[in-house]
Coordinates of C-alpha atoms in Angstrom, one line a residue:
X1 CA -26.8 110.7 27.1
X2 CA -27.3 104.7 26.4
X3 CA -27.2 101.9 26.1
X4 CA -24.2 100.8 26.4
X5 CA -23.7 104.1 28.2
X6 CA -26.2 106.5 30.1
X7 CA -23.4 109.3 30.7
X8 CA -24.0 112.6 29.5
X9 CA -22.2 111.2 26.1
X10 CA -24.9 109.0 25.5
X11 CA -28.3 110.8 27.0
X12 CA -26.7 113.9 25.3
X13 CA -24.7 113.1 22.7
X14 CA -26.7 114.6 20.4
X15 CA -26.4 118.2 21.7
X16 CA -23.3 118.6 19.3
X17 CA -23.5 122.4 19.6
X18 CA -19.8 124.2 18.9
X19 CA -19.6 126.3 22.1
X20 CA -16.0 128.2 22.4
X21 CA -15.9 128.4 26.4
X22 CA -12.8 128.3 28.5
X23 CA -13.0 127.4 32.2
X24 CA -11.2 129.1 34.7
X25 CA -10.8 127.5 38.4
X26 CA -9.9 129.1 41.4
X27 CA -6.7 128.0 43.4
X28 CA -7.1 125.2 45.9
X29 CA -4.9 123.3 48.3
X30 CA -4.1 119.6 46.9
X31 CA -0.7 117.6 47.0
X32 CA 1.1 116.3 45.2
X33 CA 3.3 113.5 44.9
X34 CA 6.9 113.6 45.1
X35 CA 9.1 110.9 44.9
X36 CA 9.7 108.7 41.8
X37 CA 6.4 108.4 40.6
X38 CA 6.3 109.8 37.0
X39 CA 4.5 113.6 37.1
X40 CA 2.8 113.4 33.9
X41 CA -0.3 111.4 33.5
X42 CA -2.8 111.2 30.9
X43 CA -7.1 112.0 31.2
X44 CA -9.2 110.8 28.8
X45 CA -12.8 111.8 28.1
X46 CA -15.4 111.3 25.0
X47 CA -16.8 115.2 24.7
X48 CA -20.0 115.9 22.7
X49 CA -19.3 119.5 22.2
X50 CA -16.7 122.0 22.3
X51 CA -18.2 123.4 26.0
X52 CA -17.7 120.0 27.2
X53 CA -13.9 119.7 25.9
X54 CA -13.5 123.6 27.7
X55 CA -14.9 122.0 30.5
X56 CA -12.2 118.5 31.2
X57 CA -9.5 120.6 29.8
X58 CA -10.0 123.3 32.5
X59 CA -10.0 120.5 35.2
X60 CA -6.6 119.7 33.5
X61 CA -5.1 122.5 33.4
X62 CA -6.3 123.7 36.8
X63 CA -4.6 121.4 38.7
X64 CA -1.0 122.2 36.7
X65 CA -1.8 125.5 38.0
X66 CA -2.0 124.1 41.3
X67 CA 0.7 121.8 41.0
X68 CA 3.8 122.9 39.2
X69 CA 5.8 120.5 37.4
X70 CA 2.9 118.4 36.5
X71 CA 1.3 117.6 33.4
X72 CA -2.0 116.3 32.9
X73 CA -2.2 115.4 29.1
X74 CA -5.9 115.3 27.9
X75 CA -7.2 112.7 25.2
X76 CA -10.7 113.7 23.5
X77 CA -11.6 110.1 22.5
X78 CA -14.6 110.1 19.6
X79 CA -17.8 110.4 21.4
X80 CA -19.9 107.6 20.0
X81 CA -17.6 105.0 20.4
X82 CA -16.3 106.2 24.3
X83 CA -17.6 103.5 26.1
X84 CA -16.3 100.4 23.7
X85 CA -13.1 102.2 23.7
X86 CA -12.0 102.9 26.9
X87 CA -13.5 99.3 28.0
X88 CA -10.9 97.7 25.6
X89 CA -8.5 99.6 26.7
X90 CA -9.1 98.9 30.3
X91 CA -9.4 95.1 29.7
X92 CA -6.3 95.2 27.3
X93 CA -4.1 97.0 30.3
X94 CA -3.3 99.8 28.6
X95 CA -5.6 102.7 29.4
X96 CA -5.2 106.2 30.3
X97 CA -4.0 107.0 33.9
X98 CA -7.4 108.8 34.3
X99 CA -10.7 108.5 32.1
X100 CA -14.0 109.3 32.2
X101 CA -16.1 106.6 33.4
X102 CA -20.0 105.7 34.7
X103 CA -20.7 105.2 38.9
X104 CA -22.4 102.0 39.3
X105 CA -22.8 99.0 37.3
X106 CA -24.6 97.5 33.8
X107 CA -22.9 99.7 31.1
X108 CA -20.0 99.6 29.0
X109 CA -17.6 101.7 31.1
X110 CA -19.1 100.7 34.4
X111 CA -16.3 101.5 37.7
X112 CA -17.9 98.7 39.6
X113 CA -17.1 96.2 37.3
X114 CA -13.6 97.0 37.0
X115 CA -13.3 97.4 41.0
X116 CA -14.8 94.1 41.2
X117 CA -11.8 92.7 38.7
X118 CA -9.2 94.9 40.4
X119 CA -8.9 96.9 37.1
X120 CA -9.3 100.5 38.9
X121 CA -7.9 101.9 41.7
X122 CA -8.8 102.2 45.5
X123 CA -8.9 106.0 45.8
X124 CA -7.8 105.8 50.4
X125 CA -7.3 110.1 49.9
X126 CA -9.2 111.2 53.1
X127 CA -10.7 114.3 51.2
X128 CA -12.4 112.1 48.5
X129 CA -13.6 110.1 50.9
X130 CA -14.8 113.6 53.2
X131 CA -16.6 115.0 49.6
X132 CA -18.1 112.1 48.7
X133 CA -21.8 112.6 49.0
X134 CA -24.0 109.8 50.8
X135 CA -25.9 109.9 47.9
X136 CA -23.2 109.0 45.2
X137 CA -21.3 106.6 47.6
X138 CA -23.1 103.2 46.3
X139 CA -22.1 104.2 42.7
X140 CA -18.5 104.5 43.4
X141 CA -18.0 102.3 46.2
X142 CA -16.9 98.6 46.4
X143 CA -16.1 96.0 48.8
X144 CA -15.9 99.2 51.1
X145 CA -13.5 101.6 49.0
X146 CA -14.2 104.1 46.6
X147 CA -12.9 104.0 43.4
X148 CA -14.0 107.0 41.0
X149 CA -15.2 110.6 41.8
X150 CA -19.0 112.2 40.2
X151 CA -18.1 115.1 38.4
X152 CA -21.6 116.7 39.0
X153 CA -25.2 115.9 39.3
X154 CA -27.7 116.4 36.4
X155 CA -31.5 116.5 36.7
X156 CA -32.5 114.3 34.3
X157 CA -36.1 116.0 33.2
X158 CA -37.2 118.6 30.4
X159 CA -35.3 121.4 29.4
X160 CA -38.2 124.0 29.0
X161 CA -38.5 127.4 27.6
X162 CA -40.7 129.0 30.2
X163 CA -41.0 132.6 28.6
X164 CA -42.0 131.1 25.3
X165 CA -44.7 129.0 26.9
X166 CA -46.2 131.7 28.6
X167 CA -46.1 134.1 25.6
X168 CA -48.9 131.3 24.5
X169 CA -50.5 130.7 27.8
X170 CA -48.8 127.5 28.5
X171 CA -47.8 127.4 32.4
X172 CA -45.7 124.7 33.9
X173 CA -43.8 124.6 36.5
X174 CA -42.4 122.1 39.0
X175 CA -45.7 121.8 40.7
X176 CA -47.9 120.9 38.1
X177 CA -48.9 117.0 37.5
X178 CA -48.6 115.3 34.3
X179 CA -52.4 115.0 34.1
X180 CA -52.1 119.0 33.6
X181 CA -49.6 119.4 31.4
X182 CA -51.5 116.9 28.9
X183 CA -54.4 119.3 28.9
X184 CA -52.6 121.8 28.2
X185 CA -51.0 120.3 24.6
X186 CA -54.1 121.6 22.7
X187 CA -53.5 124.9 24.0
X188 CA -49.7 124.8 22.5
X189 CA -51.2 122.8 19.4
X190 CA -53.4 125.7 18.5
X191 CA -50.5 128.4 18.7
X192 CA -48.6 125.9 16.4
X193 CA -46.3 124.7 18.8
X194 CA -46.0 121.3 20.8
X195 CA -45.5 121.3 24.9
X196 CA -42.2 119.0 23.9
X197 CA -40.1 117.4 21.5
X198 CA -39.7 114.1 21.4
X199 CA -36.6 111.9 19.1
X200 CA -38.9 108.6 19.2
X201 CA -36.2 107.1 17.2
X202 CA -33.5 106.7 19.7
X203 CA -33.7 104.4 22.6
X204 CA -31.9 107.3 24.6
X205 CA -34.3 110.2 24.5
X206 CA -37.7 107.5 25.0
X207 CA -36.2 106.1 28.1
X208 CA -34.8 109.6 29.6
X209 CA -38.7 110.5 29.6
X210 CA -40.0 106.9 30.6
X211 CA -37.6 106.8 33.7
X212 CA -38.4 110.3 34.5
X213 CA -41.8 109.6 34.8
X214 CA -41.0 106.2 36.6
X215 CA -39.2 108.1 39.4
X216 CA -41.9 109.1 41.1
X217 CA -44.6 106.2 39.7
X218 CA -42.0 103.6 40.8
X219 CA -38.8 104.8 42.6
X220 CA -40.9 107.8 44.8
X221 CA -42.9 105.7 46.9
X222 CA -40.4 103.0 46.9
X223 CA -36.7 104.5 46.2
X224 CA -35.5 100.6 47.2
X225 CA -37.7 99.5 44.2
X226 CA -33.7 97.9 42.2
X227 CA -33.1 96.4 45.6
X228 CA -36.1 94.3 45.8
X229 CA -36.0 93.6 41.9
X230 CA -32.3 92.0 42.3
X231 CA -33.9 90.3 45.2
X232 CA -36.9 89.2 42.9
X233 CA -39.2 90.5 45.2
X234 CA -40.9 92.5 42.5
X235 CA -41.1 92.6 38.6
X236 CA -41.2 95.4 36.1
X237 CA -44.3 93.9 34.4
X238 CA -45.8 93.0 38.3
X239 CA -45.2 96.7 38.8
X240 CA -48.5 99.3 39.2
X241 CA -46.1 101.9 38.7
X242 CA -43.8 101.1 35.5
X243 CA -47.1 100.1 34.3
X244 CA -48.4 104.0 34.9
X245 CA -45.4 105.1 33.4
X246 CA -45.3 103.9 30.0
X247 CA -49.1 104.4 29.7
X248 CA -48.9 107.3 30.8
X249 CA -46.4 108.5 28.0
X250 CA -49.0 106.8 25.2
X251 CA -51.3 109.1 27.0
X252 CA -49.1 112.3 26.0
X253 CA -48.5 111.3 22.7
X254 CA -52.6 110.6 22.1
X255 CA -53.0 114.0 23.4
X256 CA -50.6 115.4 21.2
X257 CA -48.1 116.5 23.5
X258 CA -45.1 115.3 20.9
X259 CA -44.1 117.3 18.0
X260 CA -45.6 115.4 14.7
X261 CA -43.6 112.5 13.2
X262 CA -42.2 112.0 16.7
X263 CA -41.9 108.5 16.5
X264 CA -39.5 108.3 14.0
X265 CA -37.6 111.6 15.0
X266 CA -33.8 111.7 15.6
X267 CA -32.2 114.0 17.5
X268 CA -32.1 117.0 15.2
X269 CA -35.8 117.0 15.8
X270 CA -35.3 118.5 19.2
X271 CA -32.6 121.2 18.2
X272 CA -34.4 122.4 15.3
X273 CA -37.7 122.6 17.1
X274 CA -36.0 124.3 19.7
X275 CA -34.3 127.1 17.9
X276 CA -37.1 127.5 15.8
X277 CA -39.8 127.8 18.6
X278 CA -41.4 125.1 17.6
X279 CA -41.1 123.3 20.7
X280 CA -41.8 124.1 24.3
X281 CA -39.2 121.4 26.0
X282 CA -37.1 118.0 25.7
X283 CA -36.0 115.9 27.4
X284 CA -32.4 115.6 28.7
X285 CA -29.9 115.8 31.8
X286 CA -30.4 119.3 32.4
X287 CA -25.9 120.3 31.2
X288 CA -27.9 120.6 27.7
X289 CA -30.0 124.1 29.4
X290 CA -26.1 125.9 29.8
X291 CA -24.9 124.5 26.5
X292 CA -27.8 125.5 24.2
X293 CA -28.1 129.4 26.6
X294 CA -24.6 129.7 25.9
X295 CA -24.6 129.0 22.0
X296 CA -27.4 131.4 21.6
X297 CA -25.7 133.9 23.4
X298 CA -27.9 134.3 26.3
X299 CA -30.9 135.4 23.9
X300 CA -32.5 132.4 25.1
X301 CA -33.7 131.5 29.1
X302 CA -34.1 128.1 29.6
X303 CA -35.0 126.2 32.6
X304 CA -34.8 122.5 34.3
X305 CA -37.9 121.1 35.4
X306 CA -38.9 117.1 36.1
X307 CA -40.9 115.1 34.3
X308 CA -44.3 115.6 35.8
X309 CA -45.9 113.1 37.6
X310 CA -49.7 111.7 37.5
X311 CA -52.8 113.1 39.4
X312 CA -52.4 111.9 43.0
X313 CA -48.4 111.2 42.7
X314 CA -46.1 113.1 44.3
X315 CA -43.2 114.3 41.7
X316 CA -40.2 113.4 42.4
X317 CA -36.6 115.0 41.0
X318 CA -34.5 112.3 39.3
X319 CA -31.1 113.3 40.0
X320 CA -27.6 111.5 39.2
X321 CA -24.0 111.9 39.7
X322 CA -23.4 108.9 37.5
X323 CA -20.6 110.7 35.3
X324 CA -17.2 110.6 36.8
X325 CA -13.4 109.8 36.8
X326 CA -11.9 106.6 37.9
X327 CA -8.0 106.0 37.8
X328 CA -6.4 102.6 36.0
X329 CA -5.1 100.2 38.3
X330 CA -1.9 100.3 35.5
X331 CA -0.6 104.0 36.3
X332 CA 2.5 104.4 36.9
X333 CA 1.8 107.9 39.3
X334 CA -1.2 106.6 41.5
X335 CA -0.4 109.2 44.2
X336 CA -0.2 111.9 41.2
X337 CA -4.0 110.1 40.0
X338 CA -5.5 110.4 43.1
X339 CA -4.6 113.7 43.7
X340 CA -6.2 114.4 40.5
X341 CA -9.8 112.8 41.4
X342 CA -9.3 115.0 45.1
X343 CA -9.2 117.9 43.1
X344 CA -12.1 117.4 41.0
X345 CA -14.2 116.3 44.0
X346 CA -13.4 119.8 45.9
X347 CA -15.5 122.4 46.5
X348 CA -13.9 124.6 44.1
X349 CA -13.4 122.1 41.3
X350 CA -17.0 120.7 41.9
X351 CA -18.7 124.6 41.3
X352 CA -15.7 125.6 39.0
X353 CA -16.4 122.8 36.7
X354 CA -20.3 122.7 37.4
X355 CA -21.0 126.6 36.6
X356 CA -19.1 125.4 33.0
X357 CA -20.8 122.6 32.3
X358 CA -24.3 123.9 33.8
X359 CA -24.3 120.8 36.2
X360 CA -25.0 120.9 40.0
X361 CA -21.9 120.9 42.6
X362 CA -22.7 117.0 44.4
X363 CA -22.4 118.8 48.0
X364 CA -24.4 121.8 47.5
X365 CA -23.7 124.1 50.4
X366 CA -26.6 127.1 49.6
X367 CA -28.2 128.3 46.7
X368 CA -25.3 130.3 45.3
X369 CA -24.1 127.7 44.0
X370 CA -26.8 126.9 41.8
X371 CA -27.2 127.9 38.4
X372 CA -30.5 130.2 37.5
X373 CA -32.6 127.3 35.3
X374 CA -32.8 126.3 38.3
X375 CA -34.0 128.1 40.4
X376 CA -37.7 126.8 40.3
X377 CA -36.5 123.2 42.1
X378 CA -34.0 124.6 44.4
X379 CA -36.5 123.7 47.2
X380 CA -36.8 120.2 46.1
X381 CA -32.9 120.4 46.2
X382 CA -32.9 121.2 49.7
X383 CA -35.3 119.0 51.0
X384 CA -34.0 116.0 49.1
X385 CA -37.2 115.4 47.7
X386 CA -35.2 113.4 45.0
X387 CA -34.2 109.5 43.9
X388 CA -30.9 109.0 41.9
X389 CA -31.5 108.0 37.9
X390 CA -32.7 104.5 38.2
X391 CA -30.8 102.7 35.6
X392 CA -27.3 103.4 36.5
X393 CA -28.3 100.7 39.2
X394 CA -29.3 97.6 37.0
X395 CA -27.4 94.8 36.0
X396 CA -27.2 95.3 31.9
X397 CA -27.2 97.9 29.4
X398 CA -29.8 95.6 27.7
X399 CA -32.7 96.5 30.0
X400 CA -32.3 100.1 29.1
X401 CA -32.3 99.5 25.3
X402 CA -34.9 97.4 25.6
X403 CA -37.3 100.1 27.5
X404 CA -36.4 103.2 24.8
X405 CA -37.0 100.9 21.9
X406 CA -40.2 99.6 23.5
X407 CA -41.7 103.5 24.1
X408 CA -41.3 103.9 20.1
X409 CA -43.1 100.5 19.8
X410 CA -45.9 101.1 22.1
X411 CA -46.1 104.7 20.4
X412 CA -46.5 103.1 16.9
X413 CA -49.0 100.5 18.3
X414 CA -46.3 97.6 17.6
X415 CA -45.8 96.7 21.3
X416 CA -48.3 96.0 24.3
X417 CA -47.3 98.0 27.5
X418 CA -47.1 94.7 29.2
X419 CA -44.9 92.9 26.3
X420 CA -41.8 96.2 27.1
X421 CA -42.1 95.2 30.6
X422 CA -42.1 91.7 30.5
X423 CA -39.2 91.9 28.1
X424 CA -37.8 94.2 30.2
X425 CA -37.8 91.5 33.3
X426 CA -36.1 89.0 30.7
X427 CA -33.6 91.4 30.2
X428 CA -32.4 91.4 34.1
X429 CA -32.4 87.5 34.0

């Protein structure tokens, strides 16, 4: 969920939970192409879990259902190594016709990049361009074209068991500050449980909490904050509010607000913890509240909350539509391709696949198409009190790596605050 990658493969690749789930999509309207253009093409993804293989296979098969006489063949490419992968294979000329790739710029399988070097496709369909949300369009957009489509948006916060909180007379909600939620860690101590679960270990699951609190520190007052950076106009270590941030999470893990041994946790930390009760909430785009509901077979209600911000800040939802599809500038069908990405960009295909993968639809229309975790930040939703998640806008995968390795070395008293963020400001040269 990286850092060569921050897709849901790399800030959730962890949640390998074997979830049987098919995905059934109602019938829409698309083209397709007729002529000589072959009418198979090939769609290649890196899926952590068996839910998320249901999920691109349902796109898949969809549109054949839509489309007769076409084939879509599906390639489940080994998780870990996705973003390496497909890059080579991109570079090399030879990848699939359409494969999961990252809006935006400074990871492995970045679309800009490839736009830039004419790798992937212009996508001219007038529906992609009519379902492309405002807020998505500088991820996927280059030199004035689009060239990939966001599957969904996550909320990348804590996944949070609110019925087993309050059964111990822990209460959070969407409206309560950081500076609360730290008092309360005694509380959940004392009933032998910790507020949240933390795998201080990986660079993945340290920065998904230091950029969630960082979006509204840093990005909430000033959601141009990347802007002026590449513009050196401001500095990570000149920053009041990365500098909050990252003392701010030393602050929860004083205050005991981490599961013990959190510093050297992996990710098994936070899925035992979690089915054993031991933890309250993790952190992580907010697909892994569907996936771990579904495996327990809706004995357990999960929710999707932000990362709460300090006394006096306002919170802010970090929200992305990072994770899409682009097309190879190498197919053979492009019409065929494109059609593809219209389909996955429509309503229907966006709340089809969404409702599967417990993602949000990226043009929400009205609540019903909002999943019940959450429910408690629909009215955040609505009134766009949200920035996007701020990495998938810097210029290496380094800077990333650099800041989740840094939380564990502040945590173990290795690293200065100041020393992350200064390295950090190397990083984006």
């Amino acid at each position: 969920m990286k850092h060569t990658r921050r897709s849901r493969t790399s800030r959730l690749a962890w949640l390998a939970i074997p979830v049987a789930a098919g995905l059934t999509l109602a019938g829409c309207s698309s083209s397709v192409s007729t002529g000589k253009e072959p009418q198979t093409i090939t769609f290649a993804y890196g899926a952590t879990n068996d839910q998320d293989k249901a999920a691109y296979d349902g796109l898949a098969k969809a549109f054949e259902a839509e489309n007769k006489g076409v084939t879509i063949t599906t390639q489940n490419l080994p998780v870990q190594s996705y973003g390496t992968t497909i890059a080579t294979r991109v570079q090399g000329g030879n990848a699939p016709d359409t494969f999961f790739a990252e809006g935006g710029t400074g990871q492995a399988q970045s679309i800009l990049p490839w736009a830039k070097s004419g790798l992937v496709l212009p996508l001219n369909d007038a529906s992609i361009t009519k379902n492309m949300p405002d807020s998505a369009k500088n991820l996927y957009t280059y030199n004035g074209k689009i060239y990939g489509v966001p599957l969904g948006t996550q909320l990348n916060g804590v996944i949070y068991n609110d019925e087993l909180a309050q059964s111990i007379g822990v209460k959070i909600d969407v409206s309560t500050s950081l500076d609360d939620i730290i008092a309360q860690c005694g509380k959940a101590r004392d009933a032998g449980k910790t507020v949240y679960g933390l795998a201080g270990s990986t660079f993945q699951n340290n920065g998904i909490l230091a950029v969630g609190i960082a979006t509204s520190t840093v990005y909430g007052p000033d959601k141009d904050w990347n802007t002026k950076r590449a513009q050196n106009k401001v500095t990570f270590a000149g920053s009041k509010g990365w500098t909050t941030a990252l003392e701010s999470v030393k602050k929860m893990y004083d205050a005991g607000c981490f599961q013990d041994g959190a510093t050297s946790a992996g990710f098994d930390a936070l899925t035992n913890g979690a089915s054993s009760g031991k933890i309250l909430g993790f952190f992580a785009p907010s697909g892994a509240a569907q996936q771990i509901m579904q495996a327990a077979g809706g004995h357990v209600k999960l929710v999707a909350l932000p990362v709460g911000a300090p006394d006096g800040t306002k919170t802010f939802l970090s929200l992305s539509a990072d994770q899409g599809v682009t097309v190879s500038a190498k197919t053979k069908s492009p019409k065929l391709a494109t059609d593809f990405l219209s389909y996955i960009i429509s309503d229907k295909g966006q709340e089809a696949y969404s409702k599967e993968i417990g993602s949000i639809p990226v043009n929400v229309k009205n609540d019903s198409t909002l999943l019940p975790q959450y429910a408690g930040i629909k009215d955040e939703i609505a009134k766009n009190d949200t920035r996007g998640y701020a990495p998938t806008e810097w210029p290496n995968a380094k800077i990333y790596t650099d800041l989740g390795n840094g939380v564990q070395g502040i945590l173990t008293g290795q690293m200065t605050v100041k020393q992350v963020l200064q390295q950090m400001d190397t990083d984006w040269g």
